[in-house]
Amino acid sequence: MADFPWPVGAATGIGSLPGTDIAEAQRIVFGELPLLPHLAELPARGPGADMIGRSAGFLVELPVQLYAGRWQVAPRAGKDLRRTADLLERDLDQLTEQGDGFTGTVKLQSAGPWTLAASIDRPIGGRLLRDPGAVRDLTDSLAEGLRKHVDEVRKRLPGASLLLQIDEPSLPAVLAGRVPTESGLGAYKSVDGADAATALRTIVEAVGVPVVAHCCAPDVPLQVFKDARSVAVALDLSLLKDLDPLGEAIEAGIGLFAGAVPSTGQASSGDPSTAGKRTAERVSTLWKRLGFPAARLPQQVVITPACGLAGATEPYAREVLTACREAARRLAEA
């Protein structure tokens, strides 16, 4: 079995955390997730820190702006992009500070081309998704921008290895033709799975680091992610209906970022290891149902929250990350 580009027994976050203090958020990430920390995202800071605005900030020669509360293509870069760039620079400064001397693997995140195309408006109305040519331009722009982002982080953390997570929560709706038009009375034409994979593969081939495809919606398009040559898929285990496609992906050598701890809930006052034990048992039971050798689990599986933690309380978010780390440790030692 091929080696995976993350440590054995690793846990990580999806990306987003509650609050607005990036220094504290990045400290928590390195403290709770020492084997696979990630660049923290704090959407509560407002426009430009949200998933779409932040990811649109990576686009090269395709500026965006906020208009009536939505992101749309703009004639030129303005104050909205300056704010986005400033927020990212602060985040990278904290990653650099907290990760000084780090020689492990660090994960970065961005929305993928299909989620951006389904969320960003054209200047003349309608989503970019409406225009296949615009989607191609968006994909090429994002690929170039993410390659530059990866290169920047490499300079800041020269001893670290990098992973890039591509977030595609809208992809199931894009494939099924369920993305509503602006009127709400219709939907955009469905996209063929092969075309969806081709766009994602453009990103995979451009960035120069392994790519994890993340989707915490039902009906995760595993075949699309496989065809895009993703090294792993990240999904919410509670939404799995059919285990066969997941088993086929794992058998093909794709890693699993198992979203095994609920993203929202109440912080408990009990022993934090209890949640970790329960999570380890849940993942181990799933692995046995899939029929794979126990020894492969801590190599091929990374434990994560079910999805981003932006909607959680800060105490609960920390508890979730602790549970993920503890579960991964138990699985590695089993």
mmCIF file of C-alpha atoms in Angstrom:
data_model
loop_
_atom_site.group_PDB
_atom_site.id
_atom_site.type_symbol
_atom_site.label_atom_id
_atom_site.label_comp_id
_atom_site.label_asym_id
_atom_site.label_seq_id
_atom_site.Cartn_x
_atom_site.Cartn_y
_atom_site.Cartn_z
ATOM 1 C CA MET A 1 0.000 0.000 0.000
ATOM 2 C CA ALA A 2 1.311 3.446 -0.918
ATOM 3 C CA ASP A 3 2.354 5.846 1.802
ATOM 4 C CA PHE A 4 -0.068 8.695 2.484
ATOM 5 C CA PRO A 5 1.044 12.332 2.723
ATOM 6 C CA TRP A 6 0.092 12.711 6.376
ATOM 7 C CA PRO A 7 1.338 11.092 9.593
ATOM 8 C CA VAL A 8 -0.073 7.840 10.939
ATOM 9 C CA GLY A 9 -2.737 8.474 13.576
ATOM 10 C CA ALA A 10 -3.426 12.044 12.490
ATOM 11 C CA ALA A 11 -6.392 14.273 13.248
ATOM 12 C CA THR A 12 -7.141 17.670 11.738
ATOM 13 C CA GLY A 13 -9.848 20.313 11.458
ATOM 14 C CA ILE A 14 -11.930 21.097 8.408
ATOM 15 C CA GLY A 15 -10.853 24.736 8.519
ATOM 16 C CA SER A 16 -13.260 27.154 10.144
ATOM 17 C CA LEU A 17 -13.350 27.973 13.864
ATOM 18 C CA PRO A 18 -15.510 30.332 15.948
ATOM 19 C CA GLY A 19 -14.391 33.748 17.114
ATOM 20 C CA THR A 20 -12.321 36.557 15.627
ATOM 21 C CA ASP A 21 -8.908 36.150 17.292
ATOM 22 C CA ILE A 22 -6.677 34.519 14.684
ATOM 23 C CA ALA A 23 -3.666 34.322 17.015
ATOM 24 C CA GLU A 24 -5.617 32.308 19.578
ATOM 25 C CA ALA A 25 -7.265 30.168 16.894
ATOM 26 C CA GLN A 26 -3.940 29.224 15.339
ATOM 27 C CA ARG A 27 -2.454 28.460 18.770
ATOM 28 C CA ILE A 28 -5.366 26.113 19.467
ATOM 29 C CA VAL A 29 -4.890 24.364 16.120
ATOM 30 C CA PHE A 30 -1.190 23.689 16.685
ATOM 31 C CA GLY A 31 -1.858 22.678 20.282
ATOM 32 C CA GLU A 32 -4.786 20.330 19.667
ATOM 33 C CA LEU A 33 -3.781 18.980 16.251
ATOM 34 C CA PRO A 34 0.004 18.635 16.416
ATOM 35 C CA LEU A 35 0.282 15.908 13.757
ATOM 36 C CA LEU A 36 -1.753 17.713 11.071
ATOM 37 C CA PRO A 37 -2.459 21.371 11.905
ATOM 38 C CA HIS A 38 -4.266 23.582 9.418
ATOM 39 C CA LEU A 39 -4.532 27.236 8.512
ATOM 40 C CA ALA A 40 -7.388 28.481 10.682
ATOM 41 C CA GLU A 41 -10.361 30.268 9.089
ATOM 42 C CA LEU A 42 -12.537 32.681 11.095
ATOM 43 C CA PRO A 43 -15.684 33.597 9.112
ATOM 44 C CA ALA A 44 -17.074 35.605 12.059
ATOM 45 C CA ARG A 45 -14.722 38.420 11.039
ATOM 46 C CA GLY A 46 -17.105 39.183 8.189
ATOM 47 C CA PRO A 47 -16.827 39.618 4.410
ATOM 48 C CA GLY A 48 -13.514 38.422 3.068
ATOM 49 C CA ALA A 49 -13.193 35.880 5.876
ATOM 50 C CA ASP A 50 -16.240 33.913 4.644
ATOM 51 C CA MET A 51 -15.540 30.822 2.538
ATOM 52 C CA ILE A 52 -16.556 32.367 -0.799
ATOM 53 C CA GLY A 53 -14.925 35.762 -0.299
ATOM 54 C CA ARG A 54 -11.735 34.298 1.142
ATOM 55 C CA SER A 55 -11.400 31.785 -1.698
ATOM 56 C CA ALA A 56 -12.255 34.377 -4.350
ATOM 57 C CA GLY A 57 -9.293 36.328 -3.015
ATOM 58 C CA PHE A 58 -7.024 33.658 -4.530
ATOM 59 C CA LEU A 59 -8.328 34.330 -8.043
ATOM 60 C CA VAL A 60 -5.778 35.850 -10.441
ATOM 61 C CA GLU A 61 -6.949 38.661 -12.741
ATOM 62 C CA LEU A 62 -10.564 37.930 -11.850
ATOM 63 C CA PRO A 63 -11.487 40.508 -9.194
ATOM 64 C CA VAL A 64 -14.695 40.314 -7.190
ATOM 65 C CA GLN A 65 -16.678 42.708 -5.053
ATOM 66 C CA LEU A 66 -19.631 42.643 -2.699
ATOM 67 C CA TYR A 67 -22.879 43.840 -4.237
ATOM 68 C CA ALA A 68 -26.180 43.644 -2.373
ATOM 69 C CA GLY A 69 -24.665 41.132 0.004
ATOM 70 C CA ARG A 70 -23.365 38.797 -2.704
ATOM 71 C CA TRP A 71 -19.980 38.344 -4.314
ATOM 72 C CA GLN A 72 -19.865 39.251 -7.997
ATOM 73 C CA VAL A 73 -17.197 39.699 -10.654
ATOM 74 C CA ALA A 74 -15.909 43.283 -10.583
ATOM 75 C CA PRO A 75 -14.288 45.479 -13.237
ATOM 76 C CA ARG A 76 -11.262 46.032 -10.992
ATOM 77 C CA ALA A 77 -9.952 45.208 -7.530
ATOM 78 C CA GLY A 78 -11.401 47.429 -4.802
ATOM 79 C CA LYS A 79 -11.808 47.760 -1.058
ATOM 80 C CA ASP A 80 -13.476 44.354 -0.659
ATOM 81 C CA LEU A 81 -10.486 42.534 -2.136
ATOM 82 C CA ARG A 82 -8.080 44.673 -0.132
ATOM 83 C CA ARG A 83 -9.865 43.640 3.047
ATOM 84 C CA THR A 84 -9.783 39.983 1.967
ATOM 85 C CA ALA A 85 -6.051 40.174 1.260
ATOM 86 C CA ASP A 86 -5.390 41.899 4.583
ATOM 87 C CA LEU A 87 -7.248 39.209 6.528
ATOM 88 C CA LEU A 88 -5.345 36.435 4.734
ATOM 89 C CA GLU A 89 -2.031 38.176 5.386
ATOM 90 C CA ARG A 90 -2.803 38.300 9.111
ATOM 91 C CA ASP A 91 -3.714 34.618 9.032
ATOM 92 C CA LEU A 92 -0.478 33.699 7.278
ATOM 93 C CA ASP A 93 1.534 35.802 9.736
ATOM 94 C CA GLN A 94 0.056 33.789 12.607
ATOM 95 C CA LEU A 95 0.630 30.507 10.786
ATOM 96 C CA THR A 96 4.251 31.561 10.329
ATOM 97 C CA GLU A 97 4.641 32.535 13.974
ATOM 98 C CA GLN A 98 2.907 29.514 15.488
ATOM 99 C CA GLY A 99 4.491 27.139 12.982
ATOM 100 C CA ASP A 100 8.042 28.416 13.335
ATOM 101 C CA GLY A 101 10.349 25.405 13.006
ATOM 102 C CA PHE A 102 7.482 22.993 12.273
ATOM 103 C CA THR A 103 8.595 20.071 10.111
ATOM 104 C CA GLY A 104 5.350 18.098 9.835
ATOM 105 C CA THR A 105 2.402 18.404 7.467
ATOM 106 C CA VAL A 106 0.169 21.490 7.339
ATOM 107 C CA LYS A 107 -3.206 21.683 5.592
ATOM 108 C CA LEU A 108 -4.509 24.692 3.662
ATOM 109 C CA GLN A 109 -8.095 25.151 2.420
ATOM 110 C CA SER A 110 -10.012 26.865 -0.399
ATOM 111 C CA ALA A 111 -13.421 26.543 -1.965
ATOM 112 C CA GLY A 112 -13.274 24.709 -5.263
ATOM 113 C CA PRO A 113 -14.217 25.982 -8.723
ATOM 114 C CA TRP A 114 -17.740 24.533 -8.736
ATOM 115 C CA THR A 115 -18.742 25.993 -5.394
ATOM 116 C CA LEU A 116 -17.312 29.360 -6.428
ATOM 117 C CA ALA A 117 -19.073 29.204 -9.809
ATOM 118 C CA ALA A 118 -22.366 28.429 -8.050
ATOM 119 C CA SER A 119 -21.897 31.311 -5.607
ATOM 120 C CA ILE A 120 -20.339 34.231 -7.512
ATOM 121 C CA ASP A 121 -22.472 36.414 -9.786
ATOM 122 C CA ARG A 122 -21.579 37.601 -13.253
ATOM 123 C CA PRO A 123 -21.543 41.401 -13.743
ATOM 124 C CA ILE A 124 -24.668 41.131 -15.916
ATOM 125 C CA GLY A 125 -26.551 38.841 -13.557
ATOM 126 C CA GLY A 126 -26.781 35.158 -12.915
ATOM 127 C CA ARG A 127 -24.099 32.914 -11.464
ATOM 128 C CA LEU A 128 -20.837 32.168 -13.222
ATOM 129 C CA LEU A 129 -22.145 28.599 -13.381
ATOM 130 C CA ARG A 130 -24.444 29.731 -16.181
ATOM 131 C CA ASP A 131 -21.503 30.233 -18.584
ATOM 132 C CA PRO A 132 -19.170 27.258 -19.244
ATOM 133 C CA GLY A 133 -16.509 29.594 -20.603
ATOM 134 C CA ALA A 134 -16.641 31.663 -17.426
ATOM 135 C CA VAL A 135 -16.281 28.498 -15.356
ATOM 136 C CA ARG A 136 -13.161 27.531 -17.315
ATOM 137 C CA ASP A 137 -11.692 31.002 -16.776
ATOM 138 C CA LEU A 138 -12.543 30.820 -13.081
ATOM 139 C CA THR A 139 -10.933 27.376 -12.782
ATOM 140 C CA ASP A 140 -7.704 28.473 -14.486
ATOM 141 C CA SER A 141 -7.589 31.625 -12.360
ATOM 142 C CA LEU A 142 -8.116 29.679 -9.153
ATOM 143 C CA ALA A 143 -5.483 27.099 -10.106
ATOM 144 C CA GLU A 144 -2.892 29.816 -10.648
ATOM 145 C CA GLY A 145 -3.860 31.631 -7.462
ATOM 146 C CA LEU A 146 -3.714 28.508 -5.313
ATOM 147 C CA ARG A 147 -0.326 27.598 -6.753
ATOM 148 C CA LYS A 148 0.911 31.027 -5.650
ATOM 149 C CA HIS A 149 -0.709 30.567 -2.229
ATOM 150 C CA VAL A 150 1.029 27.224 -1.765
ATOM 151 C CA ASP A 151 4.358 28.758 -2.817
ATOM 152 C CA GLU A 152 3.889 31.575 -0.294
ATOM 153 C CA VAL A 153 3.233 29.150 2.554
ATOM 154 C CA ARG A 154 6.257 27.081 1.505
ATOM 155 C CA LYS A 155 8.443 30.164 1.946
ATOM 156 C CA ARG A 156 6.955 30.850 5.373
ATOM 157 C CA LEU A 157 7.181 27.238 6.606
ATOM 158 C CA PRO A 158 10.197 25.862 4.726
ATOM 159 C CA GLY A 159 10.427 22.709 6.848
ATOM 160 C CA ALA A 160 6.785 21.703 6.465
ATOM 161 C CA SER A 161 5.007 19.534 3.913
ATOM 162 C CA LEU A 162 1.693 20.876 2.612
ATOM 163 C CA LEU A 163 -1.742 19.500 1.807
ATOM 164 C CA LEU A 164 -4.468 21.493 0.062
ATOM 165 C CA GLN A 165 -8.131 20.843 0.868
ATOM 166 C CA ILE A 166 -10.627 21.848 -1.818
ATOM 167 C CA ASP A 167 -14.092 22.503 -0.351
ATOM 168 C CA GLU A 168 -16.957 21.631 -2.704
ATOM 169 C CA PRO A 169 -20.208 21.754 -0.677
ATOM 170 C CA SER A 170 -22.150 22.875 -3.764
ATOM 171 C CA LEU A 171 -20.885 20.173 -6.120
ATOM 172 C CA PRO A 172 -23.709 17.645 -5.494
ATOM 173 C CA ALA A 173 -26.259 20.346 -6.396
ATOM 174 C CA VAL A 174 -24.215 21.370 -9.451
ATOM 175 C CA LEU A 175 -24.130 17.770 -10.700
ATOM 176 C CA ALA A 176 -27.836 17.250 -10.061
ATOM 177 C CA GLY A 177 -28.970 20.534 -11.637
ATOM 178 C CA ARG A 178 -30.281 21.825 -8.304
ATOM 179 C CA VAL A 179 -28.519 25.207 -8.098
ATOM 180 C CA PRO A 180 -31.386 27.737 -8.237
ATOM 181 C CA THR A 181 -31.350 30.662 -10.633
ATOM 182 C CA GLU A 182 -31.554 34.178 -9.194
ATOM 183 C CA SER A 183 -35.332 34.235 -9.621
ATOM 184 C CA GLY A 184 -35.676 31.037 -7.631
ATOM 185 C CA LEU A 185 -38.076 29.723 -10.268
ATOM 186 C CA GLY A 186 -35.606 27.535 -12.094
ATOM 187 C CA ALA A 187 -32.221 25.878 -11.777
ATOM 188 C CA TYR A 188 -29.004 25.888 -13.730
ATOM 189 C CA LYS A 189 -28.304 23.037 -16.124
ATOM 190 C CA SER A 190 -26.608 20.055 -14.524
ATOM 191 C CA VAL A 191 -22.884 19.565 -15.082
ATOM 192 C CA ASP A 192 -21.540 16.239 -16.325
ATOM 193 C CA GLY A 193 -19.406 14.345 -13.821
ATOM 194 C CA ALA A 194 -16.511 14.082 -16.267
ATOM 195 C CA ASP A 195 -16.508 17.853 -16.773
ATOM 196 C CA ALA A 196 -16.638 18.396 -13.029
ATOM 197 C CA ALA A 197 -13.637 16.103 -12.551
ATOM 198 C CA THR A 198 -11.695 17.831 -15.335
ATOM 199 C CA ALA A 199 -12.031 21.202 -13.610
ATOM 200 C CA LEU A 200 -10.948 19.788 -10.256
ATOM 201 C CA ARG A 201 -8.048 17.989 -11.891
ATOM 202 C CA THR A 202 -6.866 21.344 -13.260
ATOM 203 C CA ILE A 203 -6.441 22.466 -9.646
ATOM 204 C CA VAL A 204 -4.818 19.175 -8.571
ATOM 205 C CA GLU A 205 -2.256 19.341 -11.379
ATOM 206 C CA ALA A 206 -1.427 23.015 -10.838
ATOM 207 C CA VAL A 207 -0.795 23.342 -7.123
ATOM 208 C CA GLY A 208 2.120 20.953 -6.724
ATOM 209 C CA VAL A 209 0.915 19.393 -3.438
ATOM 210 C CA PRO A 210 -1.534 16.565 -2.636
ATOM 211 C CA VAL A 211 -5.188 17.625 -2.726
ATOM 212 C CA VAL A 212 -7.972 16.492 -0.391
ATOM 213 C CA ALA A 213 -11.509 16.938 -1.768
ATOM 214 C CA HIS A 214 -14.031 17.912 0.918
ATOM 215 C CA CYS A 215 -17.814 17.788 0.732
ATOM 216 C CA CYS A 216 -19.967 17.648 3.861
ATOM 217 C CA ALA A 217 -23.245 17.529 1.921
ATOM 218 C CA PRO A 218 -25.250 14.362 1.246
ATOM 219 C CA ASP A 219 -24.427 12.438 -1.948
ATOM 220 C CA VAL A 220 -20.695 13.115 -1.944
ATOM 221 C CA PRO A 221 -19.516 12.676 -5.575
ATOM 222 C CA LEU A 222 -16.791 10.151 -4.794
ATOM 223 C CA GLN A 223 -16.285 9.128 -8.418
ATOM 224 C CA VAL A 224 -15.702 12.742 -9.435
ATOM 225 C CA PHE A 225 -13.137 13.163 -6.662
ATOM 226 C CA LYS A 226 -11.420 9.908 -7.677
ATOM 227 C CA ASP A 227 -11.308 10.955 -11.332
ATOM 228 C CA ALA A 228 -9.857 14.325 -10.286
ATOM 229 C CA ARG A 229 -6.947 12.417 -8.681
ATOM 230 C CA SER A 230 -7.615 13.617 -5.166
ATOM 231 C CA VAL A 231 -5.386 11.909 -2.622
ATOM 232 C CA ALA A 232 -8.262 11.764 -0.120
ATOM 233 C CA VAL A 233 -11.914 12.623 0.383
ATOM 234 C CA ALA A 234 -13.264 14.421 3.439
ATOM 235 C CA LEU A 235 -16.893 13.825 4.351
ATOM 236 C CA ASP A 236 -19.430 13.759 7.179
ATOM 237 C CA LEU A 237 -19.871 10.152 8.289
ATOM 238 C CA SER A 238 -23.391 10.856 9.592
ATOM 239 C CA LEU A 239 -24.575 11.578 6.028
ATOM 240 C CA LEU A 240 -23.334 8.306 4.526
ATOM 241 C CA LYS A 241 -26.197 6.255 3.117
ATOM 242 C CA ASP A 242 -24.407 3.702 0.936
ATOM 243 C CA LEU A 243 -21.037 2.305 2.030
ATOM 244 C CA ASP A 244 -20.187 0.604 -1.258
ATOM 245 C CA PRO A 245 -18.891 3.702 -3.132
ATOM 246 C CA LEU A 246 -16.770 4.653 -0.129
ATOM 247 C CA GLY A 247 -15.385 1.129 0.090
ATOM 248 C CA GLU A 248 -14.489 1.209 -3.603
ATOM 249 C CA ALA A 249 -12.693 4.539 -3.178
ATOM 250 C CA ILE A 250 -10.711 3.251 -0.199
ATOM 251 C CA GLU A 251 -9.875 0.049 -2.041
ATOM 252 C CA ALA A 252 -8.554 2.210 -4.903
ATOM 253 C CA GLY A 253 -6.120 3.796 -2.441
ATOM 254 C CA ILE A 254 -7.873 7.055 -1.609
ATOM 255 C CA GLY A 255 -7.505 8.321 1.943
ATOM 256 C CA LEU A 256 -10.485 9.149 4.133
ATOM 257 C CA PHE A 257 -10.803 12.270 6.236
ATOM 258 C CA ALA A 258 -13.558 10.919 8.439
ATOM 259 C CA GLY A 259 -15.904 13.598 9.784
ATOM 260 C CA ALA A 260 -16.717 11.726 12.957
ATOM 261 C CA VAL A 261 -17.444 14.360 15.652
ATOM 262 C CA PRO A 262 -20.545 16.611 15.400
ATOM 263 C CA SER A 263 -19.667 20.204 14.485
ATOM 264 C CA THR A 264 -22.169 21.745 16.888
ATOM 265 C CA GLY A 265 -23.235 20.804 20.377
ATOM 266 C CA GLN A 266 -22.758 21.608 24.032
ATOM 267 C CA ALA A 267 -19.379 21.518 25.707
ATOM 268 C CA SER A 268 -19.297 18.906 28.445
ATOM 269 C CA SER A 269 -17.683 19.112 31.853
ATOM 270 C CA GLY A 270 -16.635 15.467 31.801
ATOM 271 C CA ASP A 271 -13.433 13.698 30.850
ATOM 272 C CA PRO A 272 -12.454 14.871 27.319
ATOM 273 C CA SER A 273 -11.031 11.430 26.555
ATOM 274 C CA THR A 274 -14.552 9.958 26.695
ATOM 275 C CA ALA A 275 -15.575 11.615 23.439
ATOM 276 C CA GLY A 276 -12.327 10.492 21.869
ATOM 277 C CA LYS A 277 -12.940 6.886 22.874
ATOM 278 C CA ARG A 278 -16.499 6.998 21.531
ATOM 279 C CA THR A 279 -15.286 8.512 18.242
ATOM 280 C CA ALA A 280 -12.542 5.900 17.853
ATOM 281 C CA GLU A 281 -15.087 3.118 18.352
ATOM 282 C CA ARG A 282 -17.406 4.657 15.769
ATOM 283 C CA VAL A 283 -14.690 4.891 13.114
ATOM 284 C CA SER A 284 -13.326 1.438 13.933
ATOM 285 C CA THR A 285 -16.818 -0.070 13.586
ATOM 286 C CA LEU A 286 -17.275 1.590 10.168
ATOM 287 C CA TRP A 287 -13.882 0.326 9.028
ATOM 288 C CA LYS A 288 -14.778 -3.220 10.027
ATOM 289 C CA ARG A 289 -18.080 -2.966 8.135
ATOM 290 C CA LEU A 290 -16.124 -1.898 5.063
ATOM 291 C CA GLY A 291 -14.016 -5.027 5.451
ATOM 292 C CA PHE A 292 -10.520 -3.542 5.513
ATOM 293 C CA PRO A 293 -7.605 -4.692 7.720
ATOM 294 C CA ALA A 294 -7.386 -2.837 11.017
ATOM 295 C CA ALA A 295 -3.710 -2.021 10.403
ATOM 296 C CA ARG A 296 -4.634 0.171 7.433
ATOM 297 C CA LEU A 297 -7.014 2.367 9.400
ATOM 298 C CA PRO A 298 -4.574 4.767 11.147
ATOM 299 C CA GLN A 299 -2.565 5.081 7.929
ATOM 300 C CA GLN A 300 -5.412 5.730 5.514
ATOM 301 C CA VAL A 301 -7.849 7.585 7.799
ATOM 302 C CA VAL A 302 -7.571 11.056 9.352
ATOM 303 C CA ILE A 303 -10.115 11.967 12.046
ATOM 304 C CA THR A 304 -11.908 15.319 11.651
ATOM 305 C CA PRO A 305 -15.015 17.150 12.814
ATOM 306 C CA ALA A 306 -18.115 16.480 10.710
ATOM 307 C CA CYS A 307 -17.700 19.873 9.056
ATOM 308 C CA GLY A 308 -16.392 23.347 9.861
ATOM 309 C CA LEU A 309 -16.675 24.649 13.412
ATOM 310 C CA ALA A 310 -17.617 28.271 12.715
ATOM 311 C CA GLY A 311 -21.085 27.727 14.216
ATOM 312 C CA ALA A 312 -19.816 26.118 17.418
ATOM 313 C CA THR A 313 -19.088 27.801 20.734
ATOM 314 C CA GLU A 314 -15.395 28.259 21.413
ATOM 315 C CA PRO A 315 -15.346 25.740 24.322
ATOM 316 C CA TYR A 316 -17.147 23.143 22.214
ATOM 317 C CA ALA A 317 -14.859 23.711 19.220
ATOM 318 C CA ARG A 318 -11.793 23.059 21.360
ATOM 319 C CA GLU A 319 -13.481 19.952 22.797
ATOM 320 C CA VAL A 320 -14.182 18.653 19.291
ATOM 321 C CA LEU A 321 -10.545 19.026 18.244
ATOM 322 C CA THR A 322 -9.420 17.298 21.434
ATOM 323 C CA ALA A 323 -11.820 14.424 20.725
ATOM 324 C CA CYS A 324 -10.495 14.087 17.172
ATOM 325 C CA ARG A 325 -6.893 13.978 18.395
ATOM 326 C CA GLU A 326 -7.695 11.477 21.143
ATOM 327 C CA ALA A 327 -9.642 9.237 18.732
ATOM 328 C CA ALA A 328 -6.790 9.236 16.228
ATOM 329 C CA ARG A 329 -4.299 8.360 18.992
ATOM 330 C CA ARG A 330 -6.434 5.453 20.173
ATOM 331 C CA LEU A 331 -6.822 4.103 16.650
ATOM 332 C CA ALA A 332 -3.067 4.298 16.057
ATOM 333 C CA GLU A 333 -2.353 2.429 19.287
ATOM 334 C CA ALA A 334 -5.036 -0.238 18.831
#
